[in-house]
Every structure is written in C-alpha cells, then in structure tokens.
Coordinates of C-alpha atoms (C1' of nucleotides) in Angstrom, one line a residue:
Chain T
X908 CA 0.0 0.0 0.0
X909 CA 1.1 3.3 -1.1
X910 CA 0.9 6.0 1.2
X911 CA 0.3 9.5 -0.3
X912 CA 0.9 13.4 0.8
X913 CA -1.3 15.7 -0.8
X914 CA 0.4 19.0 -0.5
X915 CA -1.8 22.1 -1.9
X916 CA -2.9 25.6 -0.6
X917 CA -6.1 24.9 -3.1
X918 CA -8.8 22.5 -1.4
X919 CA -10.6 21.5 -4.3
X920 CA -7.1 21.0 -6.0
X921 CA -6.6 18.7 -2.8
X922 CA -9.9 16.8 -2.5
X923 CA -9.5 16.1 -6.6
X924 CA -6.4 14.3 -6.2
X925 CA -7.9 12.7 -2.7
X926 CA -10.9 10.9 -4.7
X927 CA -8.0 10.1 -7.3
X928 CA -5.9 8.4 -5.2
X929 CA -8.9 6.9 -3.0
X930 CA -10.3 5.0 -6.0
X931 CA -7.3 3.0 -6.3
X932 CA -7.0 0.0 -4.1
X933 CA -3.1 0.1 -3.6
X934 CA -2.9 3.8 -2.3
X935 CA -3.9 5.9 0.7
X936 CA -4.3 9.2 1.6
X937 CA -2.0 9.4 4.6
X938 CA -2.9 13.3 4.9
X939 CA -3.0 16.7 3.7
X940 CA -1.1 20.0 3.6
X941 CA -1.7 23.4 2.5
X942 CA 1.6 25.1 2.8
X943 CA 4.8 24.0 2.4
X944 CA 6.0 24.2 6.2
X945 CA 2.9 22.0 7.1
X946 CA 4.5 19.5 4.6
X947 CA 7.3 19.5 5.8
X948 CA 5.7 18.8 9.9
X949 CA 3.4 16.3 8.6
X950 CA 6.4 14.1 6.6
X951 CA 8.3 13.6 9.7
X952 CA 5.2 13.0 11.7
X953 CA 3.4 10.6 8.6
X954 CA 6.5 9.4 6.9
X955 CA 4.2 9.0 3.4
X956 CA 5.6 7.2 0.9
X957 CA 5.1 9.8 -1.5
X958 CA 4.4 13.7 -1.3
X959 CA 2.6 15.3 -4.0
X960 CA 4.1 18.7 -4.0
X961 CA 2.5 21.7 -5.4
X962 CA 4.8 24.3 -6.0
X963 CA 3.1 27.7 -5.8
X964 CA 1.8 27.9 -2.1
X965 CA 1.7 31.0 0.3
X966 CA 4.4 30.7 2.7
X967 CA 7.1 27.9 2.2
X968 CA 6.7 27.3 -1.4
X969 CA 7.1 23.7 -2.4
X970 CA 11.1 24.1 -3.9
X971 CA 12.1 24.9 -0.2
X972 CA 9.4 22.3 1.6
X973 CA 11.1 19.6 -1.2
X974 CA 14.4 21.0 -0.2
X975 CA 13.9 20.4 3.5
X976 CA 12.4 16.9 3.4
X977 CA 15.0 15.7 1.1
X978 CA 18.1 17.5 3.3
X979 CA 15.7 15.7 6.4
X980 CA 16.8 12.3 5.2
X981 CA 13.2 11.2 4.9
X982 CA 12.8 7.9 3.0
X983 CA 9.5 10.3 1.3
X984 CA 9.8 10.4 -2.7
X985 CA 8.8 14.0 -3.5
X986 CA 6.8 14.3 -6.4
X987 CA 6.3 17.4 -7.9
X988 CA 3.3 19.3 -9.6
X989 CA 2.7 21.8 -10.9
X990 CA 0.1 24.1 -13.1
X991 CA 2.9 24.7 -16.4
X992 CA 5.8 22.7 -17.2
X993 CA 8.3 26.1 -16.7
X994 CA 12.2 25.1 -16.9
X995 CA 12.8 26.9 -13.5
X996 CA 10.2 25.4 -11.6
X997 CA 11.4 21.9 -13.2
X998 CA 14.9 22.5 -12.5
X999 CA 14.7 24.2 -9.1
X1000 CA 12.4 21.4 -8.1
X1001 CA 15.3 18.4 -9.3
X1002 CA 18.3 20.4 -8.0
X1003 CA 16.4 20.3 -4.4
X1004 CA 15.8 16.7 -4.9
X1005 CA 12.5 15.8 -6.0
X1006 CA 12.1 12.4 -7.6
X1007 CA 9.8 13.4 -9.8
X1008 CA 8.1 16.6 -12.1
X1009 CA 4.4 16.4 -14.0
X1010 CA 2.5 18.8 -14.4
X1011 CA -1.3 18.6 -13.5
X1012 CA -3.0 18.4 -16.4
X1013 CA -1.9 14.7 -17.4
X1014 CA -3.9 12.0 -17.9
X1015 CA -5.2 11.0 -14.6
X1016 CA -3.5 7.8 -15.3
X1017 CA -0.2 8.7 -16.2
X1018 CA -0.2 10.7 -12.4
X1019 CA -1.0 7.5 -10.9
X1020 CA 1.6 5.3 -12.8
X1021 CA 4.0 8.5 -11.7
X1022 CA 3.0 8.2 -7.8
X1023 CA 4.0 4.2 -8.5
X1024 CA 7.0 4.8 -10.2
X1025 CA 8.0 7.2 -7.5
X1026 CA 6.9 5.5 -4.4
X1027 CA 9.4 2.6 -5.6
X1028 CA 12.6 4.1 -6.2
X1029 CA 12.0 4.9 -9.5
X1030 CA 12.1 8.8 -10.8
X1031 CA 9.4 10.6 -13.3
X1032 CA 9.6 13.6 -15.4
X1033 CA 6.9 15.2 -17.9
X1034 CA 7.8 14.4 -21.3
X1035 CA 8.1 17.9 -22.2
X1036 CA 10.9 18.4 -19.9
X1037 CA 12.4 14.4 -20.8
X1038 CA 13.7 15.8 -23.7
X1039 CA 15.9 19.1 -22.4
X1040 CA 16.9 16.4 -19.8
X1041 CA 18.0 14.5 -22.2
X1042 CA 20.1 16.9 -24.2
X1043 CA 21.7 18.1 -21.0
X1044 CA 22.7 14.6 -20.0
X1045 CA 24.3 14.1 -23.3
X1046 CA 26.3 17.1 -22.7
X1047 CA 27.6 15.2 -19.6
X1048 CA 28.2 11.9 -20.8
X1049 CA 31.9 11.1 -20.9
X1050 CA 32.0 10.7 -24.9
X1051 CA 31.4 8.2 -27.2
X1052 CA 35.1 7.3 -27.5
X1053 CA 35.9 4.9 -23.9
X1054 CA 34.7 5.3 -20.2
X1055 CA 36.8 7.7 -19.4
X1056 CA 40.4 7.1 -17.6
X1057 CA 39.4 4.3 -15.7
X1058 CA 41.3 4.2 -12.4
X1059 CA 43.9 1.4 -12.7
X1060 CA 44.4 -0.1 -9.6
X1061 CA 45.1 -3.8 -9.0
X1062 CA 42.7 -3.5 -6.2
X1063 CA 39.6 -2.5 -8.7
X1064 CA 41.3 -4.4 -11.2
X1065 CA 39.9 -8.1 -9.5
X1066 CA 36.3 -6.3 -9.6
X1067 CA 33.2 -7.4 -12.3
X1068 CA 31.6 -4.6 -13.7
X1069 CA 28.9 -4.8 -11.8
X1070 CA 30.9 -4.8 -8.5
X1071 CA 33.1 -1.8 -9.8
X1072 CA 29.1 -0.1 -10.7
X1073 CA 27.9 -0.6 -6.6
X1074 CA 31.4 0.6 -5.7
X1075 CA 30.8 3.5 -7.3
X1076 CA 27.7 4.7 -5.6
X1077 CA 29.0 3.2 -2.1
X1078 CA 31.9 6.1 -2.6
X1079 CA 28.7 8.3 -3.5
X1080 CA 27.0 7.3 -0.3
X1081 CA 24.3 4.9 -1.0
X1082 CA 23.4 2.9 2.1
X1083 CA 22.7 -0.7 0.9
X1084 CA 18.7 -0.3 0.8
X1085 CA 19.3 2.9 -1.3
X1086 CA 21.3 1.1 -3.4
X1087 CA 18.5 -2.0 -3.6
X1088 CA 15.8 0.3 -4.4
X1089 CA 17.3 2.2 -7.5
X1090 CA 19.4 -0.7 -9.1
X1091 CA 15.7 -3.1 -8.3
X1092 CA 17.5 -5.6 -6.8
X1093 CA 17.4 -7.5 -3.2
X1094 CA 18.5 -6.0 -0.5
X1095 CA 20.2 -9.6 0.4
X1096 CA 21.9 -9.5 -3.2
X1097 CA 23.6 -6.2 -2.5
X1098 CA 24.9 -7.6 0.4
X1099 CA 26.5 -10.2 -1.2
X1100 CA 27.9 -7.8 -3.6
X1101 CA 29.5 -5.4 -1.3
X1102 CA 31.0 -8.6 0.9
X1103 CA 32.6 -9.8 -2.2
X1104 CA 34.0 -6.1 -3.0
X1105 CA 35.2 -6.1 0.6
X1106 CA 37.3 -8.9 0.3
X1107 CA 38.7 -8.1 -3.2
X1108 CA 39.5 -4.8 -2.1
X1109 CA 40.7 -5.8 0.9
X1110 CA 38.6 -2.9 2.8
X1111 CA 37.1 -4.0 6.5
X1112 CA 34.1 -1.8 6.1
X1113 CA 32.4 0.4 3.5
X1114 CA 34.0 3.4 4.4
X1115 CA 37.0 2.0 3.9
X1116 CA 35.5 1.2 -0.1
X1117 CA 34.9 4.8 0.1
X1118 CA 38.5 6.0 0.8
X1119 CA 39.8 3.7 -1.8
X1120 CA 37.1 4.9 -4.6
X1121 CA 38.0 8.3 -4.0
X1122 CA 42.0 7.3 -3.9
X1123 CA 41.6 5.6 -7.1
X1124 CA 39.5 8.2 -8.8
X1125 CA 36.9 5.6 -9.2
X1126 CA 34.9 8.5 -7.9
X1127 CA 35.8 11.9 -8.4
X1128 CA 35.2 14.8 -5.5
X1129 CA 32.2 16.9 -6.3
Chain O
X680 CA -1.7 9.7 -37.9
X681 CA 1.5 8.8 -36.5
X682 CA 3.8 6.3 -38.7
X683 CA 5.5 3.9 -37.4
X684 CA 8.9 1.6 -38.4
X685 CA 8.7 -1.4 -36.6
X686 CA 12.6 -2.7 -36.3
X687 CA 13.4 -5.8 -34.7
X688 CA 14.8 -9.9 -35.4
X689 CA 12.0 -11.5 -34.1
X690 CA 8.8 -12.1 -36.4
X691 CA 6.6 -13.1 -33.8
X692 CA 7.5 -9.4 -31.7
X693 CA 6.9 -7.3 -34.7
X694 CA 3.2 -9.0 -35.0
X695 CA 3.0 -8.1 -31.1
X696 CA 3.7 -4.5 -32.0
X697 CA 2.1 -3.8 -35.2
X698 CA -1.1 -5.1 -33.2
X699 CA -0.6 -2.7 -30.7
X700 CA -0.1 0.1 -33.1
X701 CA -2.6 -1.0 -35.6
X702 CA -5.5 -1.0 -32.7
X703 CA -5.5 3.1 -32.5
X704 CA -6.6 5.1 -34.4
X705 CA -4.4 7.2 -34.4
X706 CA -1.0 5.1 -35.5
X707 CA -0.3 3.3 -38.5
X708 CA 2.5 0.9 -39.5
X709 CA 4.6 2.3 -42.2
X710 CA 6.4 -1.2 -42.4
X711 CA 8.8 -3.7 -40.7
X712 CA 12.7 -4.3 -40.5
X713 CA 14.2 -7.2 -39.7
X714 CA 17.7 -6.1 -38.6
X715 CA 19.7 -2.8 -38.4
X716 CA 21.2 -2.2 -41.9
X717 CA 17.5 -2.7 -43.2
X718 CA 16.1 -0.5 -40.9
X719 CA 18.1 2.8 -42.4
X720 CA 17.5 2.2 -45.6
X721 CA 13.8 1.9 -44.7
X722 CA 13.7 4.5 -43.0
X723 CA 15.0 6.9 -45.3
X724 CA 12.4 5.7 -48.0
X725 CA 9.6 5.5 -45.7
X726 CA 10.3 8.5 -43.9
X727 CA 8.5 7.2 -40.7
X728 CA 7.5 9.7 -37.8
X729 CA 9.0 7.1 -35.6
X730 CA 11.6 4.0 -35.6
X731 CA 10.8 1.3 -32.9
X732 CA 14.1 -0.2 -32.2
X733 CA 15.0 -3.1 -30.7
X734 CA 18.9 -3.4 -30.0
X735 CA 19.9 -7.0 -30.0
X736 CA 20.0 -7.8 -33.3
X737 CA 21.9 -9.9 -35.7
X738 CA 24.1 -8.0 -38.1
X739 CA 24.1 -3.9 -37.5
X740 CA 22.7 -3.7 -34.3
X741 CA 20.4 -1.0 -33.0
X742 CA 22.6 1.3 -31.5
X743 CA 24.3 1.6 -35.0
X744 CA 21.3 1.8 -36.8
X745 CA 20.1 4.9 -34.3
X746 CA 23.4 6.7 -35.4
X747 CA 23.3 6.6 -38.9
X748 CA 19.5 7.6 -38.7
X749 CA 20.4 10.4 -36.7
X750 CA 23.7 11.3 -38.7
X751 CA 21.0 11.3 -41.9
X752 CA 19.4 14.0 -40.6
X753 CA 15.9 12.5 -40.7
X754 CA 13.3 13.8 -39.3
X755 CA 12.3 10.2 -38.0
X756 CA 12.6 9.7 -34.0
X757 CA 14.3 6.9 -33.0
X758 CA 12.5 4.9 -30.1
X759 CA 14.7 2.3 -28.5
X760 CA 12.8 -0.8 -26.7
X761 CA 14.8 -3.5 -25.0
X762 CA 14.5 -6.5 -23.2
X763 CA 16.6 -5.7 -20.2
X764 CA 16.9 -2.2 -18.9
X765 CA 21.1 -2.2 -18.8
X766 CA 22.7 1.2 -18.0
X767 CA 25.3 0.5 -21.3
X768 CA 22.7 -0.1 -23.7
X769 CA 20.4 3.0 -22.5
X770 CA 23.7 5.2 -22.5
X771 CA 24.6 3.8 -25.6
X772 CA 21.5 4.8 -27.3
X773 CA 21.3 8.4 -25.9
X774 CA 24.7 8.7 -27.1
X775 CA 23.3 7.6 -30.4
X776 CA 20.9 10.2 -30.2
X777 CA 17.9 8.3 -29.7
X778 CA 14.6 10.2 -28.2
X779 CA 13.6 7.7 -26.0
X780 CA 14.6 4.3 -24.3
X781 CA 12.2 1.7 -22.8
X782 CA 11.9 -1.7 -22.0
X783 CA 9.6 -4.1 -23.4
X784 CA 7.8 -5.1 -20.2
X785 CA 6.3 -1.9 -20.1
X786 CA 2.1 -1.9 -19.8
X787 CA 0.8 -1.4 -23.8
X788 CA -0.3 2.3 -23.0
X789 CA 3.4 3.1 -21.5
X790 CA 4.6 1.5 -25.0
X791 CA 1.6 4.1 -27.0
X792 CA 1.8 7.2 -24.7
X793 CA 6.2 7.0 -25.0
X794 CA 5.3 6.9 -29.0
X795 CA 3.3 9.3 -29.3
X796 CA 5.4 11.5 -27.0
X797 CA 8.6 11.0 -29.4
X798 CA 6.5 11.6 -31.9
X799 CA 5.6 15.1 -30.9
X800 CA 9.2 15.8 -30.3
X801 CA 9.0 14.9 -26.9
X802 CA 11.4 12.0 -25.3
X803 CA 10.7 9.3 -22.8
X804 CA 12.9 7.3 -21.1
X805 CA 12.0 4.0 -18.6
X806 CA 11.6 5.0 -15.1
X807 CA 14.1 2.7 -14.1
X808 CA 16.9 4.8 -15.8
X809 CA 15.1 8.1 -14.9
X810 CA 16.4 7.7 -12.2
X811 CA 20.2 7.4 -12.5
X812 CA 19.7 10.1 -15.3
X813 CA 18.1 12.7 -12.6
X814 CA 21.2 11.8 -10.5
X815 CA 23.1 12.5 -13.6
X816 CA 21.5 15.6 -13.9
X817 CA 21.8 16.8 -11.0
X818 CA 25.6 16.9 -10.5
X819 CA 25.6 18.5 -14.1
X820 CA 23.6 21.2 -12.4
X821 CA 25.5 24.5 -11.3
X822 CA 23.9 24.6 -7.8
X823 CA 21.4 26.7 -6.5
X824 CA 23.4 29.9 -5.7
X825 CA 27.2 30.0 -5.5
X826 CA 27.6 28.3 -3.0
X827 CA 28.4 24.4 -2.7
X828 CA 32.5 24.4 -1.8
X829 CA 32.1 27.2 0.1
X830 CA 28.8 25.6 1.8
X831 CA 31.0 22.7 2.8
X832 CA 33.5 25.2 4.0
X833 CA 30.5 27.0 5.9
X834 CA 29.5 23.4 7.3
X835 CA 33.1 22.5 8.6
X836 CA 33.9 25.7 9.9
X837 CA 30.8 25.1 12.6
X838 CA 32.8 22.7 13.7
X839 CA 35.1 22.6 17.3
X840 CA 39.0 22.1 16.8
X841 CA 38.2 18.6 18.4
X842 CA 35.2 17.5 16.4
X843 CA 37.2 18.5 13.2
X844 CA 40.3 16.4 14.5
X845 CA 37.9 13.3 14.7
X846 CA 36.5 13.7 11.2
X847 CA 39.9 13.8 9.8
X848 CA 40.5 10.1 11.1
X849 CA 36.8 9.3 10.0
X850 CA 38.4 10.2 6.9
X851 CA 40.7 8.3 6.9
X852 CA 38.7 5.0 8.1
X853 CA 39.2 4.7 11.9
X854 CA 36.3 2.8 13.8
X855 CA 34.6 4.2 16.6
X856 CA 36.7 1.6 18.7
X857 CA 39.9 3.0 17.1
X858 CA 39.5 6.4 17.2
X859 CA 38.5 5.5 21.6
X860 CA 42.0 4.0 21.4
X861 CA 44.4 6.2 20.2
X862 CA 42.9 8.8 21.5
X863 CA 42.3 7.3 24.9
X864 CA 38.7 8.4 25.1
X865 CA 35.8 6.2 25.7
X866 CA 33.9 5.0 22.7
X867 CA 30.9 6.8 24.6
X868 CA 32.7 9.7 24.2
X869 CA 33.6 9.5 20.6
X870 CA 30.3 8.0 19.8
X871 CA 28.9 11.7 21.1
X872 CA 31.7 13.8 18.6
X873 CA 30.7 11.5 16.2
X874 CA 26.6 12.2 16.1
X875 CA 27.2 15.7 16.4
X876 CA 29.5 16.2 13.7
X877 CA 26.9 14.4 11.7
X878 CA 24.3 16.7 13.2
X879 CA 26.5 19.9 12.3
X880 CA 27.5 18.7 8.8
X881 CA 24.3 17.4 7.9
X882 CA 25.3 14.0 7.5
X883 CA 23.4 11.1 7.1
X884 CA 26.1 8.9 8.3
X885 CA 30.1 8.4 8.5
X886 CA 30.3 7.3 5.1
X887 CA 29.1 10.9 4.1
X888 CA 30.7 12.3 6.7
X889 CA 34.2 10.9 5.0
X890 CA 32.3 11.6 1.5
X891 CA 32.4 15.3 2.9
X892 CA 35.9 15.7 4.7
X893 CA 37.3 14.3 0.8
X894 CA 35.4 17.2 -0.9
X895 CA 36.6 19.5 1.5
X896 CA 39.8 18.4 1.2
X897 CA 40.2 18.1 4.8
X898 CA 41.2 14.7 4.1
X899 CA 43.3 14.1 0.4
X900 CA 43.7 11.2 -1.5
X901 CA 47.0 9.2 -0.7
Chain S
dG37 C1' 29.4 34.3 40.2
dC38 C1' 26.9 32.7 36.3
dG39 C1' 25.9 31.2 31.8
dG40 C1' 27.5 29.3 27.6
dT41 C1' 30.7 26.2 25.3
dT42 C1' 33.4 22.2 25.0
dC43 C1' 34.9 17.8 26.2
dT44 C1' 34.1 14.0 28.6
dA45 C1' 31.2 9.8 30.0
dG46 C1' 27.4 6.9 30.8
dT47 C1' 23.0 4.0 29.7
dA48 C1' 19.6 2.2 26.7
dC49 C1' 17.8 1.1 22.4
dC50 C1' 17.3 0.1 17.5
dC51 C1' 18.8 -0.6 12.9
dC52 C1' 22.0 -1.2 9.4
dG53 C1' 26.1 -3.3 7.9
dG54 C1' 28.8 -7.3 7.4
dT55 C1' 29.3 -12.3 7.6
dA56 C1' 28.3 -17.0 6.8
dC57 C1' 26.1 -20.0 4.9
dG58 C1' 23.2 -22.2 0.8
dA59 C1' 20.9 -22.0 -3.7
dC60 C1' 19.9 -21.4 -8.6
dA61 C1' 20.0 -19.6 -13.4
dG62 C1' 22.6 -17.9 -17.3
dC63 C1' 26.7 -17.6 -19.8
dC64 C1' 31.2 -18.8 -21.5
dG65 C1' 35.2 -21.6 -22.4
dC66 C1' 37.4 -25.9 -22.5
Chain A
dG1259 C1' 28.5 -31.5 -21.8
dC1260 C1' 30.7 -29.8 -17.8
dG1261 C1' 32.8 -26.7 -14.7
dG1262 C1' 33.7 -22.0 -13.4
dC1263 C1' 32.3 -17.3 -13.2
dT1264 C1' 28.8 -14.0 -12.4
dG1265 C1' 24.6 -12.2 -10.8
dT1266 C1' 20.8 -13.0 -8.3
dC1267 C1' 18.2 -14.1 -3.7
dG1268 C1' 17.4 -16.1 0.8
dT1269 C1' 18.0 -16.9 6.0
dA1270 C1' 20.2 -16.2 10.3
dC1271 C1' 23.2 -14.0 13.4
dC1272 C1' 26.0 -10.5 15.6
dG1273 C1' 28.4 -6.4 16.4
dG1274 C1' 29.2 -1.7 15.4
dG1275 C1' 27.1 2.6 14.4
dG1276 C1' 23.9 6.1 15.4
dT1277 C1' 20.3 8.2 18.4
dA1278 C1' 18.4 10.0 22.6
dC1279 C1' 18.8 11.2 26.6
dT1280 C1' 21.5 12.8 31.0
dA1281 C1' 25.4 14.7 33.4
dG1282 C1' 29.7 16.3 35.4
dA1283 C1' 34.1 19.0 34.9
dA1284 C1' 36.8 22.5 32.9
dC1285 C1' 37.2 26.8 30.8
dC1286 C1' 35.9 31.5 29.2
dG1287 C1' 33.7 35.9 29.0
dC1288 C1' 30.5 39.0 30.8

DNA sequence: GCGGTTCTAGTACCCCGGTACGACAGCCGC
DNA sequence: GCGGCTGTCGTACCGGGGTACTAGAACCGC
C-alpha cells in the first residue's frame, strides 16, 4: 500500500487528487497540507511514501518544503506538480531533490503510474521536460570514444563490472537499501555484492570502499 | 496519424507490436525491418514519424542503426525498446541520439503514450533509468546559488577544533573503537563527537561524513 | 558568580552493515 | 557437456554505528 501526501494551498485542488488516489485499491491518503512548512511537519510525523508537492503555495513554497524533506533524510519520494511545465520550476524542483516533475494536467493515469513509479525508487519527469533532460545529460556523458580514464588499480582491477558499478555509488553514499531500491534488486543481493567487493579490495568496512574509490579516482570529489 | 517503423529480429514481436499500433486510431505501421542495416534504408524511404528499435540484433545492431538515422538528418525519432533495462545499452543509445529508451515489459499504454510522445518531439525514457539520469543531472547542475565548496567550507567551519580532528580520522577509516583508542577516550565519548559532527555537517552517516571531509579536502587522496 | 561552550562519559535502544552459509540460473570456455 | 564465473536471492546471526537522553568537569567571558 502506497501512502500519499497531498500538498496544496487549493482544497478542491486537494480533494480532486484525494478521490483520485482513494479510488485506487493500492494507495492511501496518509494526509493533507496546504503550505509547504505544514508539509514539511506532517512528513516527519506521517513518513508518506510519496508527497505530492505543489509548487506555488503561500508561505514555504514547495522548492524549499522539497528542499527540507530531502536535506531531512526522509525515506519520502517528492513528487512534484505543478500548473505549467516552466524550466525553473522543473529544474529548481530536481536540483532540491525531488524524484519526480508532471504537471497537472496529465492524464489522470499517467499521475498514478507516476506516484508508482515514484513511491518505488523509480524517478518521473513530464515528457516535455524528458527531452531538455535529455540533451543536457548528453552534454555530460563522458564521450562516445571509452569510459573515461578508468582508475587502474590492481585492487579495482579483480572487480566485475557490476561490483566496480555498486562501488561507485557506495563512494557516493548509498546505504545498501538505497542502493537496492534504485538498481531493483534484493537487499540480500547487494549484500552479497559489497561482501565480495570487501574482500577483493581488501577494505574492512564500506567506508574503507569509500577512501579507496575516491583514492583511485573511481569517484571523483564533487 | 502517427507512422510507425517497426525494427526488430524477431517475427513473432513485430506481430506483437504492429497489433498494438494497428489498434488506434491514431498510429499506423509504415512497415517492418528485420535487422539494423534494413532499418536505415527503410527508414529513409519510408520517412516514418517514428523508428521502434530493438537493439539485439543480428548484423548492425540497433545502437548503429540509431546513429546513422540520426547522422542522416531524418526527421524520424528513434525509439529504443529492449529487453533488459542495462545502464550500457540506454547510455549507448542516448549517445546515439535516440529520443527515447524503454523496455519491453512496459504496460501497452506506456509503450503508446512513450510513442506518441517522441513523436511530438517529446522524449521518454523508462523510469528505471530516470532515475540514474536525474542523479546525472543533478551533479551537471551548477547549484542553486554560488555556494556548494564554500557551503562545505560553511558546514566544517561550525565545527570545534576537536570535532574536526575526529572527522579527519573518519576520513581516513578509523572505527569508533579506534578512534577510543588512540585517542584514549571512551567509545561513549567518541560516539557523542561523532553524532554531532553528523548533526553539524548534515550528514546522514560516517560514510558521508568521510564523502564530505574528501570534498573539502580536509582529508586528500594518498 | 553565572551562563555558555566544549569535552568528557554513561545508559539504553534500534537498525544497518557485514558475515556465513546455501541455492539457482545464465553464460562462456574448455 | 561440464565446470567456473557472475549475478541474483534467501535466512540467520552478531556487532558496530547512530540516536536520545542525562550529566559532570573545565574553561571562558560578561
């Protein structure tokens, strides 16, 4: 069961989306906000699985309430709606973390498949905006020649591709549910992953998989 | 009407999807292409408003085919549908310049809504890569003001002389137990520097905590 | 002296991380 | 075909890490 957030300053905006989610019979209402600092109370006192953020709300608007629920280390997906698809709301709204941007007037089932999509690990963006994503990611991407200068270390060296992958986002932070949730696999199978990369590596713990990703370059300081 | 260039090896999935497509009204299938090197030349005859690509293929594969559609300067989008949702072929396929990537276990109005969204000029990409592409994103992205180094300046500075001296060893992979040790403290004690450095720093846990003293340079790669 | 800060220490509790198994499917090379 | 490697998943267990409190001692500045 999929526990929602409804976050608007509008009511009927709020009980539209209530007899939405209501009529499906894998989601719940958990509660309702009409500013963004109630939001932000009501996640840490909820703990939704989803928040459906509207952005334009008197008082904390829903960039900052996204900003603070993300920064609280809440397991809560933010998902983000809003009335037009502008770049600044979209971008604002990603940079502070949200794990997802549609805008209202989509097809009532294409909000639900988002709230799914959201609520397990998975991110959503409005097609409109896919595409600048896109382009920008592109930009990014480390060429179509090799994968960069891989760090050559005999350490990383005994590593699959796979193992060197979770590595990667260990030295990024991931705890090992994080890590489950995003890559879809078991929890139990990361485990087994990061065990076997501890013993290649030779590393007692994950932070010590940290130190040596960031001492092989394997991941790069932000 | 949206035309459609149905592109992949196996007979009985091209029936699957020209189906699909030939069940709306609004999509018609401008023909069928068994393998890469038959798919650009169909598709600069047929002029499709969209190619539906598998990738495994025998011969030129679909990554290939995607590039030399692209390098042709076609106006035909090329929509990319595996099996298996692997990071290397999505990247590939971006790379390629591909408008969308999705996997073939997606629900039939997924598979219609991503088409007609490429087709408008939109893209659409699975929302199991979303995801990692968000992430992506994100670290592309400038950062909300100017801050960010000096932020993690800001955050350290709140620190006490002692508190900083404990994160360097973090940093450098010392237990709790270790750090009680050397220091000839008790792990109480260090287990209280410890939470409030986290507390101060914002971090979720040690692992961020040494993520942090590397960006900060407060501990440097050896 | 008194309040604020820092460092120290303790207890209690819970959860995540790591380990140690076993198991199976797919793939590749011999 | 068979064995090895890889990736996946499961269960069970334990210890360290982190949190939430409280609290005393030393120091400093007003």
């Amino acid at each position: 069961m999929t526990t929602v957030l409804i976050v608007d300053d509008q009511p009927m905006q709020r009980f539209g989306f209530r007899m939405l989610l209501e009529s499906q019979d894998d989601m719940t209402v958990a509660g309702e906000a009409a500013n963004g600092a109630e939001a932000v109370r009501l996640v840490s006192e909820l703990r939704p699985d989803v928040a459906l953020m509207d952005i334009r709300m008197p008082g904390l608007d829903g960039i900052e309430a996204t900003r603070r629920i993300v920064a609280a280390g809440d397991r809560t997906r933010v998902l983000i709606l809003t009335t037009f698809d502008l770049d600044e709301y979209a971008y604002a709204g990603l940079r502070a973390g949200a794990s997802g941007f549609l805008v209202k007037d989509a097809q009532p089932e294409e909000l639900l498949a988002g709230i799914r999509a959201v609520a397990s690990g998975d991110a959503v963006v409005a097609p409109s905006l896919t595409r600048r994503l896109l382009d920008a990611y592109a930009e990014k991407l480390p060429a179509p020649g090799e994968t960069d200068a891989l760090a050559q270390d005999a350490r990383l060296a005994q590593l699959t591709d796979r193992e060197r992958e979770i590595l990667t986002v260990i030295g990024q932070g991931w705890t090992n549910t994080e890590i489950a949730e995003r890559f879809h696999l078991a929890e139990s199978t990361v485990k087994t992953h990061v065990g076997r990369i501890l013993a290649k590596t030779g590393s007692r713990d994950r932070v010590q998989a940290v130190i040596l990703a960031y001492d092989t370059k394997l991941v790069k300081p932000s």
